[in-house]
Coordinates of C-alpha atoms and ligand atoms in Angstrom, one line a residue:
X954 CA -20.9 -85.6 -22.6
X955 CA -24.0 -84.9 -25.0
X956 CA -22.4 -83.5 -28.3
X957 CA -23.4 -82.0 -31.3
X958 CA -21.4 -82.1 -34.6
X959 CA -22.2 -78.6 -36.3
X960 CA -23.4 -75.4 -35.6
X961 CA -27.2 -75.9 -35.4
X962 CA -29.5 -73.8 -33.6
X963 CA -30.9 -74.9 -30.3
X964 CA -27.3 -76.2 -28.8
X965 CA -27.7 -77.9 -25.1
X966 CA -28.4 -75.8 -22.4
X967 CA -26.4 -77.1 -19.1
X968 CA -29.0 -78.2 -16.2
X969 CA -29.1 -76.0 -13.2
X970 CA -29.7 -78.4 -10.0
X971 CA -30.6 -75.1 -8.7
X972 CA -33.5 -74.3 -11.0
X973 CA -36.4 -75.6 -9.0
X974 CA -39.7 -74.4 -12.0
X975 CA -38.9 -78.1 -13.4
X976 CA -40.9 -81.1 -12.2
X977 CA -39.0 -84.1 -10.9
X978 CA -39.7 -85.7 -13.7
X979 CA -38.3 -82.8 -16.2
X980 CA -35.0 -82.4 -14.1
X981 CA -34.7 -86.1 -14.6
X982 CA -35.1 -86.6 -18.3
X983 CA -32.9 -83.4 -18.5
X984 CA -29.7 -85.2 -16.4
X985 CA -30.5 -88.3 -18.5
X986 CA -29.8 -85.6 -21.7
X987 CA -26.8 -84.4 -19.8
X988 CA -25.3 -87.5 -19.0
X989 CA -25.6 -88.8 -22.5
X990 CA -27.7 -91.5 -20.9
X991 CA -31.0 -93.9 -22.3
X992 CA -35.0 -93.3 -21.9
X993 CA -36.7 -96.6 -21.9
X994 CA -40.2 -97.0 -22.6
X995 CA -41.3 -96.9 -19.1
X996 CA -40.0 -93.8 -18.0
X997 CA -40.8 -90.1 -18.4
X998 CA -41.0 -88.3 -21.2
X999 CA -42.4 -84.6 -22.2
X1000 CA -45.0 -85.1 -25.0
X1001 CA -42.4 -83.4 -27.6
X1002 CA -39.9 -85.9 -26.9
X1003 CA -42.7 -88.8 -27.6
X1004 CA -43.9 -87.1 -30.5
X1005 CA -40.9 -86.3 -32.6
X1006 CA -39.7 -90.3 -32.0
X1007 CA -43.2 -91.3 -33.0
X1008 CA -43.2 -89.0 -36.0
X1009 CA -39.5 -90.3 -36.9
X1010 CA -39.7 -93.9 -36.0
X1011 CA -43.0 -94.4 -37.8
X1012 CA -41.7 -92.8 -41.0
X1013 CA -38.7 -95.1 -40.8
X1014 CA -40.6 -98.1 -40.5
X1015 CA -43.0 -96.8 -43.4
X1016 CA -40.2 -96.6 -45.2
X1017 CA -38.8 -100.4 -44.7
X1018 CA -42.0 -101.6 -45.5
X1019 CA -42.7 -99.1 -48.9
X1020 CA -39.0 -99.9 -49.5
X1021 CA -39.7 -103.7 -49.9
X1022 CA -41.8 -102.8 -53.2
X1023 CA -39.4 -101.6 -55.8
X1024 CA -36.8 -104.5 -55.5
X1025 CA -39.6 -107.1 -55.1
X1026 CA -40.8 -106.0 -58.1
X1027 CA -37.4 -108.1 -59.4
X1028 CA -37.4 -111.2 -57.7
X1029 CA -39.5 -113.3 -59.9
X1030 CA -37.0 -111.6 -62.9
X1031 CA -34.1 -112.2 -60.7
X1032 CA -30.9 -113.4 -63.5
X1033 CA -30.2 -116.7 -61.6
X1034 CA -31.0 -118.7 -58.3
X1035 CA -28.6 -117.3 -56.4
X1036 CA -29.1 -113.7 -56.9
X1037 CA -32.8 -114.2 -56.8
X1038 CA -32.4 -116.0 -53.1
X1039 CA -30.2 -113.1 -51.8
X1040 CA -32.6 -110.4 -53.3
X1041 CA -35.5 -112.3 -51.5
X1042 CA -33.5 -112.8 -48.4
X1043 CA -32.8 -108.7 -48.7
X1044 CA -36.7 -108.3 -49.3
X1045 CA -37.8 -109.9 -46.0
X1046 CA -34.7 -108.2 -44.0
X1047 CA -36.6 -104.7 -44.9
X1048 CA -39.9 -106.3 -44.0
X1049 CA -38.5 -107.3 -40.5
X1050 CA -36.7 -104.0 -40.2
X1051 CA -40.4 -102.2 -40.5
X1052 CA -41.6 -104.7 -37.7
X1053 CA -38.7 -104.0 -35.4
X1054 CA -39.3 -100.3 -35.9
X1055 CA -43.3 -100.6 -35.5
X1056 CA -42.0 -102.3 -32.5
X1057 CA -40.3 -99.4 -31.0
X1058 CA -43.1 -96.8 -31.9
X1059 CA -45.6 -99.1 -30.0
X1060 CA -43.2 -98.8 -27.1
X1061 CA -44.5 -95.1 -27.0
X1062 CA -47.4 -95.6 -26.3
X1063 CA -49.1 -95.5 -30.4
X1064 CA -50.3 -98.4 -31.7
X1065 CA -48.9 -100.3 -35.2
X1066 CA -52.8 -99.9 -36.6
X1067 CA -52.8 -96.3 -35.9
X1068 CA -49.9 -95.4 -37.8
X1069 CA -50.5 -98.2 -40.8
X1070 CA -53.8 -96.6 -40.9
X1071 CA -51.8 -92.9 -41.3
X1072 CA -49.6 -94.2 -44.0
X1073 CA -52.8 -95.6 -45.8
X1074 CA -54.2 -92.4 -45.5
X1075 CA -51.6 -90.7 -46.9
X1076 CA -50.6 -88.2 -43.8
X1077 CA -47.5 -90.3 -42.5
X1078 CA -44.4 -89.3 -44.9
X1079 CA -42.0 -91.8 -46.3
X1080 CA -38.5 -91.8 -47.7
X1081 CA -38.7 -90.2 -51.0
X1082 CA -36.5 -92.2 -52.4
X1083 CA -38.8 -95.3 -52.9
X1084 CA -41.3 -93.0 -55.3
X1085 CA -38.7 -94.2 -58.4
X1086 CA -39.2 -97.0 -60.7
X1087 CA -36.6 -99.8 -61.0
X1088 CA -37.1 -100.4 -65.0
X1089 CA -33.8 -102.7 -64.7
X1090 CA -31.8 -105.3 -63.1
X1091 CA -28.7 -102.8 -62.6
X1092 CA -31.5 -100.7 -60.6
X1093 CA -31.9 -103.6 -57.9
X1094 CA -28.2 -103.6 -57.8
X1095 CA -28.0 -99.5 -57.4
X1096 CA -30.6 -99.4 -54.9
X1097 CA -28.1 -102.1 -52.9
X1098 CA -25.1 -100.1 -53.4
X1099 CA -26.0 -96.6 -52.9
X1100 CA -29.9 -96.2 -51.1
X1101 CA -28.6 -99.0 -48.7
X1102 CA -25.2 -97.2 -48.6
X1103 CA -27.1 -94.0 -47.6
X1104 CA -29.4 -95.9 -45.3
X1105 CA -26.2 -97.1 -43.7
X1106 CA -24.6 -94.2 -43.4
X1107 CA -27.4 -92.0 -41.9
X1108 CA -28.7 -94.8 -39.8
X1109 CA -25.3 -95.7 -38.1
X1110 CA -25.3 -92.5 -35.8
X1111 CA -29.9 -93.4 -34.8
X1112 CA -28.0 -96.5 -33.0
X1113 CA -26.4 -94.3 -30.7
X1114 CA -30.1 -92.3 -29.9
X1115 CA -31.0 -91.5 -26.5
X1116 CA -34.3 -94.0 -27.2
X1117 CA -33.0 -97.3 -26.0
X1118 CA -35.8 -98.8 -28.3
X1119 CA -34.8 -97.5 -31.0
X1120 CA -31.3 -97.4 -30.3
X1121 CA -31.0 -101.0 -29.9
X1122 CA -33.2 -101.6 -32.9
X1123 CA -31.1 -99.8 -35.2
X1124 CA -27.9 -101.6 -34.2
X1125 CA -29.5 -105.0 -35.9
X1126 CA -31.0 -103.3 -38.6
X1127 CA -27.6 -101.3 -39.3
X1128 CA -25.8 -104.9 -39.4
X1129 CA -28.2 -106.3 -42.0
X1130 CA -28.1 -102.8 -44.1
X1131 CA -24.7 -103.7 -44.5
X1132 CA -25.1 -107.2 -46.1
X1133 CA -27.8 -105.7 -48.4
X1134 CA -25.0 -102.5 -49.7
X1135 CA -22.6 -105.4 -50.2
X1136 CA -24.9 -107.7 -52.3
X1137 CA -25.9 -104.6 -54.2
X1138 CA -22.5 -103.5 -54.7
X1139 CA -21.4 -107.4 -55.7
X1140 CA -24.1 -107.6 -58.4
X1141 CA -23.1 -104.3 -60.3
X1142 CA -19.2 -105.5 -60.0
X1143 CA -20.4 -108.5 -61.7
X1144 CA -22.2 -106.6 -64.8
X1145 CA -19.3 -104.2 -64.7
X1146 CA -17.5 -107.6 -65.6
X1147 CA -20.1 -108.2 -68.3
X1148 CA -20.6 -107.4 -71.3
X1149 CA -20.9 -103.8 -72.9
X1150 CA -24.5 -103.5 -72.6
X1151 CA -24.3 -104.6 -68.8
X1152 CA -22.0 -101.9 -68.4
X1153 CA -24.1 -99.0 -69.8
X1154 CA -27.2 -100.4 -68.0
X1155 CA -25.4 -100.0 -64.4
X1156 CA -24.4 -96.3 -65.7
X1157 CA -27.7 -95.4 -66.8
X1158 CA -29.1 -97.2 -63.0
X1159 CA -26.8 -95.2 -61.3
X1160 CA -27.7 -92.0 -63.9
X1161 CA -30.8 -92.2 -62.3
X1162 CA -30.2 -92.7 -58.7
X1163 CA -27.6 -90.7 -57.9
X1164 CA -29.4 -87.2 -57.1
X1165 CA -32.7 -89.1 -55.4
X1166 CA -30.0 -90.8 -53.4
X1167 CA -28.3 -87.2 -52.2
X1168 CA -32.1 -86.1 -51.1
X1169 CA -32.4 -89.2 -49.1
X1170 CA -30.8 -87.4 -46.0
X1171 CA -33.2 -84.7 -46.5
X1172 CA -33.2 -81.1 -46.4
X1173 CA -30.0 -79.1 -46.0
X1174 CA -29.3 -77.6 -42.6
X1175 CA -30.5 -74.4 -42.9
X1176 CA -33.9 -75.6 -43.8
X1177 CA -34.2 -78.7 -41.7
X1178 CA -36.8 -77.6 -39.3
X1179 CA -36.3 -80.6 -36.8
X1180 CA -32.7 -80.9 -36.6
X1181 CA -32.4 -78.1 -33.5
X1182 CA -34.6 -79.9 -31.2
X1183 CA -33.3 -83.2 -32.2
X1184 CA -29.9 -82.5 -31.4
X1185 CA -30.7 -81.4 -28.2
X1186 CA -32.4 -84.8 -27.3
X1187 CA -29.6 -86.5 -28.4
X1188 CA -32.0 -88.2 -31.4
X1189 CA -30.0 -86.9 -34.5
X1190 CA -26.0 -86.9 -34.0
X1191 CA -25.0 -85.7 -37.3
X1192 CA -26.9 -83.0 -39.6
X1193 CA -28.2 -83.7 -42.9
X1194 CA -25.5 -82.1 -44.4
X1195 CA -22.9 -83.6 -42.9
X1196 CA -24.1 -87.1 -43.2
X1197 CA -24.7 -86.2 -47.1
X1198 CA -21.0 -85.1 -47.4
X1199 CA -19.8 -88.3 -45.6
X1200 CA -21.8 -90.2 -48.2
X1201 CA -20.3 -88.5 -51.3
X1202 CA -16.7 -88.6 -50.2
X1203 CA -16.7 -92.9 -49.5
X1204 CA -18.8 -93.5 -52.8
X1205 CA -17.0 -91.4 -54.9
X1206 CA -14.0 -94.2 -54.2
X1207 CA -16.3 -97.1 -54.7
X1208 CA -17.0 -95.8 -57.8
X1209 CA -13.6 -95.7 -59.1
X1210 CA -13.1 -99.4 -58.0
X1211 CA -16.9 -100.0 -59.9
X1212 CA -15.9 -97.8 -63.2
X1213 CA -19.2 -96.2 -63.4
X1214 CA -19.5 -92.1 -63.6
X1215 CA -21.0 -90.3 -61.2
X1216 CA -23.4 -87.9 -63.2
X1217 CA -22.5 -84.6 -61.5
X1218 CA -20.2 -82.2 -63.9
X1219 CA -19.2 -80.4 -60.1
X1220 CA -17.4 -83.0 -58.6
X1221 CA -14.5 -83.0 -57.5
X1222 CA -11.8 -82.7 -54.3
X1223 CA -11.3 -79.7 -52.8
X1224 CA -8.0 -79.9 -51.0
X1225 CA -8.8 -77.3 -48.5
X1226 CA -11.8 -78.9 -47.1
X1227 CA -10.7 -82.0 -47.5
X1228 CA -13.6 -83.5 -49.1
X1229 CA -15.7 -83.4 -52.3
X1230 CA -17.8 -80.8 -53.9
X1231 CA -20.2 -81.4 -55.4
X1232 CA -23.7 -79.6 -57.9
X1233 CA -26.6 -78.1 -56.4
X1234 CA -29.5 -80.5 -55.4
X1235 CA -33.0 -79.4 -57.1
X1236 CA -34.7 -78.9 -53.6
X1237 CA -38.1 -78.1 -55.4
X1238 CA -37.9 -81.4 -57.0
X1239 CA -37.2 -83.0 -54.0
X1240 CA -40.3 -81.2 -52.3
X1241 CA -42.4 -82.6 -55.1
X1242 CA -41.7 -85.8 -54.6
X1243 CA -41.9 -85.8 -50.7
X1244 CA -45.4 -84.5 -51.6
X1245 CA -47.0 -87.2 -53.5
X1246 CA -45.9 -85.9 -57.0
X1247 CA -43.3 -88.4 -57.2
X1248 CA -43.1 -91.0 -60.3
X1249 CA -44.4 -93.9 -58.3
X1250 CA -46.4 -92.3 -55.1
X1251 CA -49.6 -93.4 -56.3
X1252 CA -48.6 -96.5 -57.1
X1253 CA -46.8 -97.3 -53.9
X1254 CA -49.4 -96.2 -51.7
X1255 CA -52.0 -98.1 -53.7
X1256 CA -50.2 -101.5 -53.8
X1257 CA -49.3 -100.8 -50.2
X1258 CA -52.5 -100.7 -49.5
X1259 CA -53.9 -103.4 -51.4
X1260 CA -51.9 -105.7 -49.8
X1261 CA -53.1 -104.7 -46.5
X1262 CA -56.9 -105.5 -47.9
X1263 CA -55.8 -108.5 -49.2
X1264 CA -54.5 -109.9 -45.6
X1265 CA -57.0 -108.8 -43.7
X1266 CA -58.1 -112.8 -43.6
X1267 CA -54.3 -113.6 -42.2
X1268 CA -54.9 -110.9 -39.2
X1269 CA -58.5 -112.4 -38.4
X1270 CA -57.1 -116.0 -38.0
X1271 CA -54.0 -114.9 -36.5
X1272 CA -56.7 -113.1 -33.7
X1273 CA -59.1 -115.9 -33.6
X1274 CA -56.3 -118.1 -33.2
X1275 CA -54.8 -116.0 -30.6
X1276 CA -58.4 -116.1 -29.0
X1277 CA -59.0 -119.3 -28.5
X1278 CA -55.5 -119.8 -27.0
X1279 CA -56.3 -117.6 -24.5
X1280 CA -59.5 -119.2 -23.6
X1281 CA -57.9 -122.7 -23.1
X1282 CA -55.7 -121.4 -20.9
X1283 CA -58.1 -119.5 -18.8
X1284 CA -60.0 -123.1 -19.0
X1285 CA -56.9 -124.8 -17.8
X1286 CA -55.8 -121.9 -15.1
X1287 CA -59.8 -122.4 -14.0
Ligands
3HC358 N1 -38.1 -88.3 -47.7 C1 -39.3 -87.9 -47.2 N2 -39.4 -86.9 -46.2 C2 -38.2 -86.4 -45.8 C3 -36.9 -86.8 -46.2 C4 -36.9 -87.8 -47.2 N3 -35.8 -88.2 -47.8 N4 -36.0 -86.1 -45.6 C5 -36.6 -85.3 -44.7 N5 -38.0 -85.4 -44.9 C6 -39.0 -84.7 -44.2 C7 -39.0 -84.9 -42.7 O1 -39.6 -86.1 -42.3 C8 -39.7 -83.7 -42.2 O2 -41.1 -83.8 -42.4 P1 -42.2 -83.8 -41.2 O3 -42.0 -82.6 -40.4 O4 -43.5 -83.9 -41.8 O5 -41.9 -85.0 -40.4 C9 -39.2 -82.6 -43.2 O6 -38.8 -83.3 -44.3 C10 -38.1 -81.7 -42.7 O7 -36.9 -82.5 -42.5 P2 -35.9 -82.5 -41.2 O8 -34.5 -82.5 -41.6 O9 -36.3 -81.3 -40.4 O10 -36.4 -83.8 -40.5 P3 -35.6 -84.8 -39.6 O11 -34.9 -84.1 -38.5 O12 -36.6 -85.8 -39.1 O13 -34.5 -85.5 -40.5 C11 -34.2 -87.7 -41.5 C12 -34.9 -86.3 -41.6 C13 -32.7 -87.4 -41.7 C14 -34.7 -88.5 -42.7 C15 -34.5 -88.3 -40.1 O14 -35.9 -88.3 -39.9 C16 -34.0 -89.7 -40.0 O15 -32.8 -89.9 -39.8 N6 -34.9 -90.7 -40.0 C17 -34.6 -92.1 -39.7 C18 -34.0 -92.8 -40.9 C19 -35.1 -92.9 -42.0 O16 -36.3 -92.8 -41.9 N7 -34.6 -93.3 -43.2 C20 -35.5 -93.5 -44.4 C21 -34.9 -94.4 -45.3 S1 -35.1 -96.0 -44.7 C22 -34.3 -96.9 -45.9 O17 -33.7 -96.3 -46.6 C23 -34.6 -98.4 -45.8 C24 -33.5 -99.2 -46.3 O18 -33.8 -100.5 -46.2 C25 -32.9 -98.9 -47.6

């Protein structure tokens, strides 16, 4: 049965085999809905459907491939071999995870140089949370342990989507997330180990991180406009608030076990609920950033871009190649 973890408006309406207004088609899709069941890319869809998994997909991948700049920033600065092949090995995961998830937007019927294009162009959103800078080593290390932790945590449920696509990308991409909040978790144990000055760089790292990271699951409940519709479809599985929570209360732990502070004065278990409260998040700044007034928008976008412009001569090969491939086997076929 199609379930739906909190009270948001829009809950599932049951499908009346009776109702005979719906197409086919509709009453279809709605019993696929009902029975909890997959849409693949070949069958029916109504537009809204298409267009909130494009809208979402896209800025998913956007965010992989964005995501890849402020660690790879660090891997020429990386303290030793090995931590500098893991970081490069997590680099190129996030790179891959944007192509899978290209991949599955494509499937929909848009095409990978229509949304790039978008991105470029500054109309397709982003995470916020790759708009900060990563000034140290203990940041590389943060982003592992608690953007990747988020990641993980909100991206778990999108492998159980009613987009068999998607759903089937996520449930590699959720496998490798979990290797990269390890690896960031294992560096920042390590400089915990360290010396006094290691130890107040990873507090100051996760100083910085910690609110961004609580935005990364967006906009609370009441004002997530999407949420409604995309329970319905069986697309989102647990709210933004809920997710949020679920994040606070394992972290906290892992913290302990780390011995850095988390900076929020109103933490702490609340017995009755039987989870953590915690401060207010500053929504406005939160807008700002999801705007383009972020510390590094600008620069994101415009190395983003850049390095499209710079392998434009890799894509002309790659088709010229691809031509002439095709043309000796239309020769041979002949
Ligand atoms: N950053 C930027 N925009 C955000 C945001 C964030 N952290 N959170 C929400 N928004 C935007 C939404 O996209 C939406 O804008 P739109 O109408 O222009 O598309 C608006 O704020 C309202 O939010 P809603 O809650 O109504 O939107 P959704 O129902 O789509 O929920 C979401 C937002 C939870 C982020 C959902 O889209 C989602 O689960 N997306 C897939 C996962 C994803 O994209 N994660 C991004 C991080 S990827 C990553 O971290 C890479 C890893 O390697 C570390």
């Amino acid at each position: 049965m199609y379930t739906q973890s909190l009270d948001i408006p829009g809950g599932l309406q049951p499908v009346d085999p009776a109702n005979t207004d719906v197409s086919p088609e509709q009453a279809r899709f709605d019993a696929v809905m009902q029975a909890d069941g997959k849409i693949e890319a070949q069958d029916w869809m109504p537009d809204a459907y298409r267009k909130t998994l494009i809208r979402q997909i896209s800025q998913h991948a956007h965010s992989e491939i964005i995501g890849m700049q402020p660690e790879g920033n660090w891997i020429s600065r990386a303290p030793s071999l090995k931590r500098k092949a893991i970081l490069l090995a997590k680099v190129q995961d996030e790179g891959g995870h944007g192509l899978y998830l290209y991949s599955a937007a494509e499937t929909m019927g848009v095409s990978r140089d229509q949304l790039v294009e978008a991105l470029h162009a500054g109309k397709a959103k982003y995470s916020s949370i790759f708009n900060y800078p990563t000034p140290t080593w203990a940041d590389v290390g943060v982003i592992g342990w608690l953007v990747d932790g988020a990641a993980i945590m909100n991206q778990i449920p999108l492998c159980r989507c009613t987009y068999g696509p998607y759903a089937r990308a996520m449930i590699r991409i959720c496998k490798e997330e979990s290797f990269h909040q390890r690896q960031g978790f294992d560096a920042l144990l390590s400089m915990m180990r360290g010396t006094q000055a290691q130890k107040d760089m990873v507090q100051q790292a996760v100083d910085r991180w910690w609110w961004p990271v609580l935005m990364m699951f967006g906009p609370s409940d009441k004002d997530s406009i999407h949420s409604g519709q995309s329970f319905q479809w069986g697309i989102k599985r647990i709210s933004n608030d809920d997710l949020r929570q679920k994040f606070v209360d394992a972290t906290v732990e892992q913290a302990k076990i780390l011995g850095v502070t988390l900076p929020d004065p109103d933490l702490k278990w609340n017995e009755e609920r039987k989870a953590h409260d915690y401060g207010a998040i500053d929504w406005e700044a939160f807008w700002r950033v999801v705007n383009g007034d972020g510390p590094c928008n600008k620069e994101r976008l415009a190395t983003r871009v850049k390095a499209h412009e710079d392998g434009a001569w890799v894509r002309e090969a790659a088709l010229a190649h691809a031509a002439k491939q095709a043309a000796r086997a239309k020769k041979q076929a002949a």
